[in-house]
Coordinates of C-alpha atoms in Angstrom, one line a residue:
X1 CA 23.8 -37.9 -2.8
X2 CA 24.2 -36.1 -6.1
X3 CA 24.5 -38.4 -9.2
X4 CA 28.1 -38.5 -10.5
X5 CA 28.2 -37.1 -14.0
X6 CA 29.3 -39.3 -16.9
X7 CA 32.4 -38.0 -18.7
X8 CA 32.1 -38.3 -22.5
X9 CA 34.1 -37.4 -25.6
X10 CA 32.6 -36.7 -29.0
X11 CA 34.6 -36.7 -32.2
X12 CA 34.0 -35.6 -35.8
X13 CA 35.1 -37.3 -39.0
X14 CA 38.0 -39.8 -38.2
X15 CA 38.5 -40.7 -41.9
X16 CA 40.7 -43.6 -41.1
X17 CA 43.2 -41.5 -38.9
X18 CA 42.8 -43.9 -36.0
X19 CA 46.3 -43.5 -34.5
X20 CA 46.0 -39.7 -34.5
X21 CA 42.6 -39.9 -32.8
X22 CA 43.5 -42.5 -30.2
X23 CA 46.9 -41.0 -29.3
X24 CA 45.0 -37.7 -28.7
X25 CA 42.5 -39.5 -26.5
X26 CA 45.3 -41.1 -24.5
X27 CA 47.0 -37.7 -24.0
X28 CA 43.7 -36.2 -22.8
X29 CA 43.0 -39.1 -20.4
X30 CA 46.6 -38.9 -19.0
X31 CA 46.1 -35.2 -18.3
X32 CA 42.4 -35.1 -17.2
X33 CA 41.6 -38.6 -16.1
X34 CA 39.6 -41.4 -17.8
X35 CA 36.4 -40.8 -19.8
X36 CA 33.5 -43.2 -20.0
X37 CA 32.8 -43.3 -23.7
X38 CA 33.9 -41.9 -27.1
X39 CA 31.2 -41.1 -29.6
X40 CA 32.2 -40.7 -33.2
X41 CA 30.0 -39.0 -35.9
X42 CA 30.7 -38.4 -39.6
X43 CA 33.0 -40.6 -41.6
X44 CA 34.8 -43.1 -39.4
X45 CA 36.6 -44.7 -42.3
X46 CA 38.2 -42.8 -45.1
X47 CA 39.7 -43.5 -48.5
X48 CA 43.2 -44.2 -47.0
X49 CA 44.7 -47.7 -47.2
X50 CA 43.4 -50.3 -44.7
X51 CA 46.8 -51.1 -43.1
X52 CA 46.2 -48.9 -40.1
X53 CA 42.7 -50.3 -39.5
X54 CA 43.9 -53.9 -39.8
X55 CA 46.1 -53.3 -36.7
X56 CA 43.0 -52.5 -34.7
X57 CA 40.8 -55.1 -36.3
X58 CA 43.4 -57.9 -35.6
X59 CA 44.1 -56.7 -32.0
X60 CA 47.7 -55.5 -32.6
X61 CA 46.5 -52.1 -31.5
X62 CA 43.5 -51.3 -29.2
X63 CA 41.3 -48.2 -28.7
X64 CA 42.0 -46.8 -25.3
X65 CA 38.3 -46.1 -24.6
X66 CA 35.0 -47.8 -25.4
X67 CA 34.2 -46.2 -28.8
X68 CA 30.8 -46.1 -30.5
X69 CA 30.6 -45.0 -34.2
X70 CA 28.0 -44.2 -36.8
X71 CA 27.8 -46.1 -40.1
X72 CA 28.7 -45.4 -43.7
X73 CA 27.9 -42.1 -45.5
X74 CA 29.0 -43.3 -48.9
X75 CA 29.2 -46.5 -51.0
X76 CA 32.9 -46.8 -50.5
X77 CA 32.7 -47.5 -46.8
X78 CA 29.6 -49.6 -46.6
X79 CA 31.8 -52.7 -46.7
X80 CA 33.0 -52.0 -43.1
X81 CA 29.5 -52.2 -41.7
X82 CA 28.3 -55.7 -42.3
X83 CA 25.4 -55.8 -39.8
X84 CA 22.8 -53.1 -40.1
X85 CA 21.8 -53.7 -36.5
X86 CA 25.3 -52.9 -35.2
X87 CA 28.3 -55.0 -34.4
X88 CA 31.7 -55.0 -32.9
X89 CA 34.3 -53.8 -35.4
X90 CA 37.3 -54.3 -33.2
X91 CA 38.1 -54.5 -29.6
X92 CA 36.6 -51.4 -27.9
X93 CA 35.2 -50.1 -31.2
X94 CA 31.4 -50.8 -31.8
X95 CA 29.2 -49.8 -34.7
X96 CA 25.9 -48.6 -33.3
X97 CA 23.7 -49.6 -36.3
X98 CA 21.6 -47.8 -38.9
X99 CA 19.3 -46.2 -36.3
X100 CA 18.2 -46.8 -32.8
X101 CA 18.4 -45.9 -29.2
X102 CA 21.2 -46.6 -26.8
X103 CA 19.9 -46.6 -23.3
X104 CA 22.6 -47.0 -20.6
X105 CA 21.6 -48.6 -17.3
X106 CA 23.1 -45.4 -15.9
X107 CA 20.0 -43.8 -17.4
X108 CA 21.8 -42.1 -20.3
X109 CA 19.8 -42.2 -23.5
X110 CA 21.5 -41.7 -26.9
X111 CA 19.6 -41.7 -30.2
X112 CA 21.7 -42.4 -33.3
X113 CA 21.0 -42.2 -37.0
X114 CA 23.7 -43.3 -39.5
X115 CA 24.1 -42.1 -43.1
X116 CA 22.9 -39.2 -45.1
X117 CA 19.5 -38.1 -46.2
X118 CA 17.6 -39.7 -49.1
X119 CA 13.9 -39.0 -49.9
X120 CA 13.7 -42.1 -52.2
X121 CA 12.8 -45.7 -51.1
X122 CA 14.4 -48.1 -50.8
X123 CA 17.5 -46.4 -49.5
X124 CA 21.0 -47.9 -49.9
X125 CA 23.1 -48.8 -46.8
X126 CA 24.6 -45.3 -46.5
X127 CA 21.4 -43.3 -46.5
X128 CA 18.4 -42.8 -44.2
X129 CA 14.8 -42.1 -45.3
X130 CA 11.8 -40.2 -44.0
X131 CA 10.5 -43.6 -42.8
X132 CA 13.7 -44.1 -40.7
X133 CA 13.3 -40.7 -39.1
X134 CA 9.6 -41.2 -38.5
X135 CA 10.1 -44.5 -36.8
X136 CA 12.6 -43.0 -34.3
X137 CA 10.2 -40.1 -33.6
X138 CA 7.2 -42.4 -33.2
X139 CA 9.1 -44.8 -30.8
X140 CA 10.0 -42.0 -28.4
X141 CA 7.7 -39.0 -28.9
X142 CA 4.4 -40.9 -28.5
X143 CA 5.0 -41.8 -24.9
X144 CA 3.2 -39.6 -22.4
X145 CA 6.3 -39.2 -20.2
X146 CA 8.6 -38.2 -23.0
X147 CA 10.6 -35.1 -22.2
X148 CA 13.5 -35.5 -24.6
X149 CA 16.8 -37.5 -24.9
X150 CA 20.2 -36.9 -23.6
X151 CA 22.2 -37.1 -26.9
X152 CA 21.5 -37.2 -30.6
X153 CA 24.2 -38.5 -33.0
X154 CA 23.9 -37.8 -36.7
X155 CA 26.5 -37.3 -39.4
X156 CA 24.8 -34.5 -41.4
X157 CA 24.0 -31.1 -39.8
X158 CA 20.4 -30.3 -39.3
X159 CA 19.2 -27.8 -41.9
X160 CA 18.4 -24.3 -40.6
X161 CA 20.3 -24.9 -37.3
X162 CA 21.9 -21.4 -37.7
X163 CA 18.6 -19.6 -37.5
X164 CA 18.5 -17.2 -34.5
X165 CA 22.0 -18.4 -33.5
X166 CA 25.6 -17.3 -33.8
X167 CA 27.4 -17.4 -37.1
X168 CA 28.1 -20.9 -38.6
X169 CA 31.0 -19.5 -40.6
X170 CA 31.3 -20.7 -44.1
X171 CA 28.5 -23.2 -43.8
X172 CA 25.1 -21.9 -45.0
X173 CA 22.6 -23.8 -42.8
X174 CA 19.7 -22.7 -45.1
X175 CA 21.2 -24.7 -47.9
X176 CA 23.5 -27.3 -46.2
X177 CA 22.3 -30.1 -44.0
X178 CA 19.3 -32.4 -43.7
X179 CA 15.7 -31.2 -43.1
X180 CA 15.0 -34.8 -41.9
X181 CA 17.6 -34.3 -39.2
X182 CA 16.1 -31.0 -38.3
X183 CA 12.7 -32.7 -37.9
X184 CA 14.3 -35.4 -35.7
X185 CA 16.0 -32.8 -33.5
X186 CA 12.8 -30.9 -33.2
X187 CA 10.9 -33.9 -32.0
X188 CA 13.5 -35.6 -29.8
X189 CA 14.7 -32.4 -28.0
X190 CA 18.2 -33.7 -27.3
X191 CA 20.3 -32.0 -24.7
X192 CA 23.3 -32.4 -26.9
X193 CA 23.3 -32.9 -30.7
X194 CA 26.6 -33.8 -32.4
X195 CA 27.2 -33.9 -36.2
X196 CA 30.1 -33.6 -38.7
X197 CA 30.8 -33.9 -42.5
X198 CA 31.3 -30.2 -43.1
X199 CA 34.9 -30.3 -41.9
X200 CA 34.5 -27.4 -39.5
X201 CA 33.8 -26.7 -35.8
X202 CA 30.6 -25.0 -34.9
X203 CA 29.2 -24.8 -31.4
X204 CA 25.8 -23.1 -31.7
X205 CA 24.3 -21.1 -28.9
X206 CA 21.9 -23.3 -26.9
X207 CA 18.3 -23.0 -28.0
X208 CA 14.9 -23.4 -26.3
X209 CA 12.6 -26.4 -26.7
X210 CA 9.5 -24.5 -25.6
X211 CA 7.6 -21.3 -26.5
X212 CA 8.1 -18.7 -23.8
X213 CA 4.9 -17.7 -22.0
X214 CA 3.0 -20.4 -23.9
X215 CA 4.5 -23.7 -22.8
X216 CA 6.1 -25.0 -19.6
X217 CA 9.9 -24.5 -19.5
X218 CA 11.9 -27.3 -21.0
X219 CA 15.6 -28.0 -21.1
X220 CA 17.8 -26.3 -23.7
X221 CA 19.6 -28.1 -26.6
X222 CA 23.3 -27.6 -27.5
X223 CA 24.2 -28.4 -31.1
X224 CA 27.9 -29.0 -31.7
X225 CA 29.5 -29.8 -35.2
X226 CA 33.0 -31.2 -35.1
X227 CA 35.8 -30.9 -37.6
X228 CA 37.8 -33.8 -39.2
X229 CA 40.6 -35.5 -37.2
X230 CA 44.1 -34.1 -37.8
X231 CA 42.9 -31.3 -40.0
X232 CA 45.8 -28.9 -40.9
X233 CA 43.8 -25.8 -39.7
X234 CA 43.7 -27.3 -36.2
X235 CA 39.9 -26.9 -36.0
X236 CA 38.4 -28.7 -33.0
X237 CA 37.5 -32.3 -33.7
X238 CA 37.2 -33.6 -30.1
X239 CA 34.7 -32.3 -27.6
X240 CA 34.8 -33.2 -23.9
X241 CA 31.7 -32.8 -21.7
X242 CA 30.1 -34.2 -18.5
X243 CA 26.5 -35.1 -18.3
X244 CA 24.1 -36.4 -15.7
X245 CA 21.3 -38.5 -17.4
X246 CA 18.1 -36.5 -17.7
X247 CA 16.0 -39.0 -15.9
X248 CA 18.2 -38.6 -12.8
X249 CA 18.2 -34.8 -12.7
X250 CA 16.0 -32.6 -10.5
X251 CA 13.3 -31.2 -12.8
X252 CA 14.0 -27.6 -11.8
X253 CA 17.7 -28.1 -12.5
X254 CA 17.1 -29.7 -15.8
X255 CA 15.0 -26.8 -17.2
X256 CA 17.3 -24.0 -16.1
X257 CA 17.9 -21.8 -19.1
X258 CA 21.5 -20.7 -20.0
X259 CA 22.0 -16.9 -20.2
X260 CA 22.7 -17.0 -23.9
X261 CA 19.8 -19.3 -24.9
X262 CA 18.1 -18.5 -28.2
X263 CA 14.8 -19.4 -29.9
X264 CA 14.4 -22.8 -31.5
X265 CA 16.0 -22.6 -35.0
X266 CA 13.5 -25.1 -36.4
X267 CA 10.4 -23.3 -35.2
X268 CA 10.6 -20.4 -37.7
X269 CA 7.3 -19.6 -39.3
X270 CA 6.5 -22.0 -42.2
X271 CA 9.8 -24.0 -41.9
X272 CA 8.6 -26.4 -39.2
X273 CA 5.6 -27.3 -41.4
X274 CA 7.8 -27.8 -44.5
X275 CA 10.1 -30.1 -42.5
X276 CA 7.3 -32.1 -41.1
X277 CA 5.7 -32.7 -44.6
X278 CA 8.7 -34.7 -45.7
X279 CA 8.1 -37.4 -43.1
X280 CA 5.2 -39.7 -43.8
X281 CA 4.1 -42.1 -41.1
X282 CA 5.3 -45.6 -41.9
X283 CA 2.7 -48.4 -42.4
X284 CA 4.5 -50.4 -39.7
X285 CA 7.2 -49.4 -37.3
X286 CA 10.6 -51.0 -37.8
X287 CA 12.4 -52.2 -34.7
X288 CA 14.7 -49.8 -32.8
X289 CA 17.7 -51.0 -30.8
X290 CA 17.7 -50.9 -27.1
X291 CA 20.8 -52.1 -25.2
X292 CA 22.4 -51.4 -21.8
X293 CA 25.7 -50.7 -20.3
X294 CA 26.7 -52.4 -17.0
X295 CA 28.4 -49.5 -15.2
X296 CA 25.6 -48.0 -13.1
X297 CA 22.3 -49.0 -11.5
X298 CA 19.7 -50.0 -13.9
X299 CA 17.2 -47.2 -14.7
X300 CA 13.5 -47.7 -15.1
X301 CA 12.1 -47.3 -18.5
X302 CA 8.9 -45.5 -19.7
X303 CA 5.5 -46.9 -20.7
X304 CA 4.3 -46.0 -24.2
X305 CA 0.9 -44.6 -23.8
X306 CA -0.3 -41.9 -26.2
X307 CA 1.3 -38.5 -25.7
X308 CA -1.5 -36.3 -27.1
X309 CA -4.7 -36.7 -25.1
X310 CA -6.5 -34.4 -27.6
X311 CA -6.0 -36.8 -30.5
X312 CA -9.1 -38.9 -31.3
X313 CA -6.9 -41.5 -32.9
X314 CA -4.2 -42.7 -30.4
X315 CA -1.2 -44.2 -32.0
X316 CA -1.0 -47.9 -32.0
X317 CA 2.0 -49.6 -30.3
X318 CA 4.8 -51.0 -32.6
X319 CA 4.2 -54.5 -33.6
X320 CA 7.0 -56.8 -32.4
X321 CA 8.9 -58.8 -35.1
X322 CA 7.5 -62.1 -36.2
X323 CA 9.4 -65.4 -35.5
X324 CA 11.0 -67.0 -38.6
X325 CA 9.3 -70.3 -37.7
X326 CA 7.6 -72.1 -34.7
X327 CA 8.6 -70.5 -31.4
X328 CA 8.2 -72.3 -28.0
X329 CA 8.0 -69.0 -26.1
X330 CA 5.7 -66.6 -28.1
X331 CA 2.6 -66.6 -26.0
X332 CA 0.3 -66.6 -29.0
X333 CA 2.1 -69.6 -30.5
X334 CA 0.4 -73.0 -30.5
X335 CA 3.8 -74.5 -29.4
X336 CA 3.6 -72.8 -26.0
X337 CA 2.8 -75.1 -23.1
X338 CA 0.3 -72.7 -21.6
X339 CA -0.2 -74.8 -18.4
X340 CA 3.3 -73.6 -17.4
X341 CA 2.3 -69.9 -17.6
X342 CA 1.9 -68.5 -14.1
X343 CA 1.4 -64.8 -14.6
X344 CA 0.7 -62.5 -17.5
X345 CA 1.4 -58.8 -17.7
X346 CA 0.9 -56.2 -20.4
X347 CA 4.1 -56.9 -22.3
X348 CA 5.7 -59.9 -20.5
X349 CA 4.7 -63.1 -18.8
X350 CA 6.1 -65.6 -16.3
X351 CA 6.3 -69.3 -16.9
X352 CA 7.8 -72.2 -15.0
X353 CA 10.9 -73.6 -16.6
X354 CA 10.5 -76.9 -18.3
X355 CA 12.5 -79.4 -16.3
X356 CA 13.4 -76.6 -13.8
X357 CA 16.3 -76.7 -11.4
X358 CA 13.8 -76.1 -8.6
X359 CA 10.0 -76.0 -8.2
X360 CA 10.0 -72.3 -8.5
X361 CA 12.5 -71.9 -11.4
X362 CA 10.7 -69.3 -13.6
X363 CA 11.4 -67.5 -16.9
X364 CA 10.5 -63.9 -17.7
X365 CA 9.5 -63.8 -21.3
X366 CA 8.2 -61.0 -23.6
X367 CA 4.7 -61.8 -25.0
X368 CA 5.9 -60.8 -28.5
X369 CA 8.8 -62.4 -30.4
X370 CA 12.1 -60.8 -29.5
X371 CA 15.5 -62.5 -29.6
X372 CA 17.2 -60.5 -26.9
X373 CA 17.0 -57.3 -24.8
X374 CA 18.7 -55.3 -27.6
X375 CA 15.4 -55.6 -29.5
X376 CA 13.0 -54.6 -26.7
X377 CA 11.0 -51.4 -26.7
X378 CA 11.1 -49.2 -23.6
X379 CA 7.7 -50.3 -22.2
X380 CA 8.7 -54.0 -22.5
X381 CA 12.0 -53.3 -20.7
X382 CA 10.1 -51.5 -18.0
X383 CA 7.9 -54.5 -17.3
X384 CA 10.8 -56.9 -17.4
X385 CA 12.4 -54.7 -14.6
X386 CA 9.2 -54.7 -12.7
X387 CA 9.0 -58.5 -12.8
X388 CA 12.7 -58.8 -11.7
X389 CA 12.1 -56.5 -8.7
X390 CA 8.9 -58.3 -7.7
X391 CA 10.5 -61.7 -7.9
X392 CA 13.4 -60.6 -5.8
X393 CA 10.9 -59.5 -3.1
X394 CA 8.9 -62.7 -3.5
X395 CA 12.0 -65.0 -3.1
X396 CA 13.4 -62.9 -0.2
X397 CA 10.1 -63.3 1.7
X398 CA 10.6 -67.1 1.4
X399 CA 14.2 -67.0 2.7
X400 CA 15.5 -67.6 -0.8
X401 CA 17.9 -65.9 -3.2
X402 CA 17.6 -65.6 -6.9
X403 CA 20.0 -65.4 -9.9
X404 CA 19.0 -63.9 -13.2
X405 CA 20.7 -64.9 -16.4
X406 CA 20.3 -64.7 -20.2
X407 CA 22.2 -66.3 -23.1
X408 CA 21.9 -64.5 -26.4
X409 CA 23.6 -67.2 -28.4
X410 CA 21.8 -69.7 -30.6
X411 CA 18.5 -68.6 -29.1
X412 CA 15.4 -67.3 -31.0
X413 CA 13.3 -65.9 -28.2
X414 CA 14.4 -63.7 -25.3
X415 CA 14.5 -65.6 -22.0
X416 CA 16.3 -62.8 -20.0
X417 CA 18.4 -60.0 -20.0
X418 CA 21.0 -57.2 -20.8
X419 CA 23.5 -56.7 -23.7
X420 CA 26.0 -54.8 -25.7
X421 CA 25.1 -54.1 -29.3
X422 CA 25.8 -56.5 -32.1
X423 CA 27.3 -59.3 -30.0
X424 CA 26.4 -62.7 -28.7
X425 CA 26.7 -62.7 -24.9
X426 CA 26.0 -64.3 -21.6
X427 CA 24.8 -62.1 -18.7
X428 CA 24.3 -62.8 -15.0
X429 CA 22.7 -60.6 -12.4
X430 CA 23.1 -61.5 -8.7
X431 CA 20.8 -60.4 -5.9
X432 CA 23.8 -58.5 -4.4
X433 CA 23.6 -56.1 -7.3
X434 CA 26.7 -57.6 -9.0
X435 CA 26.4 -57.9 -12.8
X436 CA 28.6 -60.3 -14.8
X437 CA 28.9 -60.0 -18.6
X438 CA 30.8 -62.3 -21.0
X439 CA 31.0 -61.6 -24.7
X440 CA 30.7 -64.9 -26.7
X441 CA 33.2 -64.9 -29.6
X442 CA 33.2 -68.6 -30.6
X443 CA 31.6 -71.7 -29.3
X444 CA 29.8 -71.6 -26.0
X445 CA 28.0 -74.3 -24.0
X446 CA 24.3 -73.8 -24.4
X447 CA 23.5 -74.9 -20.8
X448 CA 26.4 -73.1 -19.2
X449 CA 24.2 -71.0 -16.8
X450 CA 22.2 -74.0 -15.7
X451 CA 25.3 -76.2 -15.3
X452 CA 27.0 -73.6 -13.1
X453 CA 24.0 -73.3 -10.8
X454 CA 23.5 -77.0 -10.6
X455 CA 27.1 -77.6 -9.7
X456 CA 28.3 -78.9 -6.3
X457 CA 29.6 -75.4 -5.5
X458 CA 26.2 -73.8 -5.6
X459 CA 23.0 -75.9 -5.5
X460 CA 24.8 -79.2 -5.4
X461 CA 22.3 -80.9 -7.8
X462 CA 24.7 -81.9 -10.7
X463 CA 22.2 -84.4 -11.9
X464 CA 19.9 -81.6 -12.9
X465 CA 22.3 -79.8 -15.2
X466 CA 20.4 -81.0 -18.3
X467 CA 16.8 -80.0 -18.3
X468 CA 15.8 -83.0 -20.4
X469 CA 16.7 -85.2 -17.5
X470 CA 14.4 -83.3 -15.1
X471 CA 11.1 -83.4 -16.9
X472 CA 8.1 -84.4 -15.0
X473 CA 4.5 -85.3 -16.0
X474 CA 2.1 -82.7 -17.2
X475 CA 0.0 -83.3 -14.2
X476 CA 2.9 -82.6 -11.9
X477 CA 3.7 -79.5 -13.9
X478 CA 0.2 -78.2 -13.5
X479 CA 0.4 -78.8 -9.7
X480 CA 3.6 -76.8 -9.5
X481 CA 2.1 -74.0 -11.6
X482 CA -1.1 -73.8 -9.4
X483 CA 1.1 -73.6 -6.3
X484 CA 3.3 -70.9 -7.7
X485 CA 0.3 -68.8 -8.8
X486 CA -1.2 -69.0 -5.3
X487 CA 2.1 -68.1 -3.5
X488 CA 2.9 -65.3 -6.0
X489 CA -0.5 -63.7 -5.9
X490 CA 0.2 -61.2 -2.9
X491 CA 3.1 -59.8 -5.0
X492 CA 1.2 -59.7 -8.4
X493 CA 1.5 -56.1 -9.6
X494 CA -0.7 -56.9 -12.6
X495 CA -3.7 -56.9 -10.2
X496 CA -3.1 -53.3 -9.4
X497 CA -4.1 -52.0 -12.8

């Protein structure tokens, strides 16, 4: 059965005209049905008074659709974006963050870069640097399976985007825009690239991402610049489109070339090299965001092996962030009780839970230090998914069912799974395929998941709701670990490598 396309809306500079935007969205949805997401590029906030925004911030008014926005492009609006890693600004309105990758469990992949270009370090909160662009390219483009991304969101136009294309009107793309964004678009090969800031609408003819007769056919890219909301000239500021995630498409269908396709605007002789020279490789990669929606089946993620087999110096994988202090779950930490470890993969490991609810209560943990799934790179997510699928088969073979849950609240190291950006949460995944998500706003019981499972309604072991009351001797823990390793061995995918 064909994958149902996602229905998305993209918007240009809102500039604080929230009522105009959301009333327009309501009218569109009333006429054409509901959309899945609204993506806003350019200036979300303006120089207008905050009275209108306060109504959304306090919940008096509510956005009619899940809305994701880019960050500040000037000093005046930095104050609205307190968390560089992204956060919820109001109900249904989420700031994506300075830079990163939004990967929907539907398979949709969106790369975002907030701010405007600056070639100087350190950059203020409303700029991005060559290092920021390089980190995004390195995270994605160095994987051998990389083909491109579904959507790229930037505020500035890419410089030179008008080359070989239709007229961009009053905007001179040889002078306006960002060469760093051009480089990013060249490397990431987005199927759709949205930008704003120039207060005009421009839908460029689609362009190729391959050289004809020299490279295998690849998908085309569509660049769309959107005008500002409520502009008096009635230039287009909302763009509706449907998209099937790239990873779910038939390869032949994906690379079909539109009849009006042009050459790549960034590949012009000499220009590509000049773009690339502005982007030095960073000494150490900064973390990119990864987070997941809960609407569709979870997609598999890529491993990050080197892309260019000709290179004598393969790129090193990004180092995970370091813990701020002792961590009981980092595998290299002396605090880890290594006798509880029952299986080790490339990026993750399994360990028996301390004071477990049952003899086979296990944790899936990343080897490096990550607080939650939002921080995981694609190869780590892929192995987490592999462990989950393998454990389901293992428990099913033993006549058992399993529940997966994660609490991203007052926890320092990931102990499982799935999130929305910039928010504390509690997530449950049942073996029926159902997924339950709760956004934590205030206080939350730290042992909630365990208490529910231990309750009379489920496992009927209320005395085990506190792990500290269930601890056993180290010798007994070692016995349980040996038994689990032996039972799990027929399902151990790490032995296949």
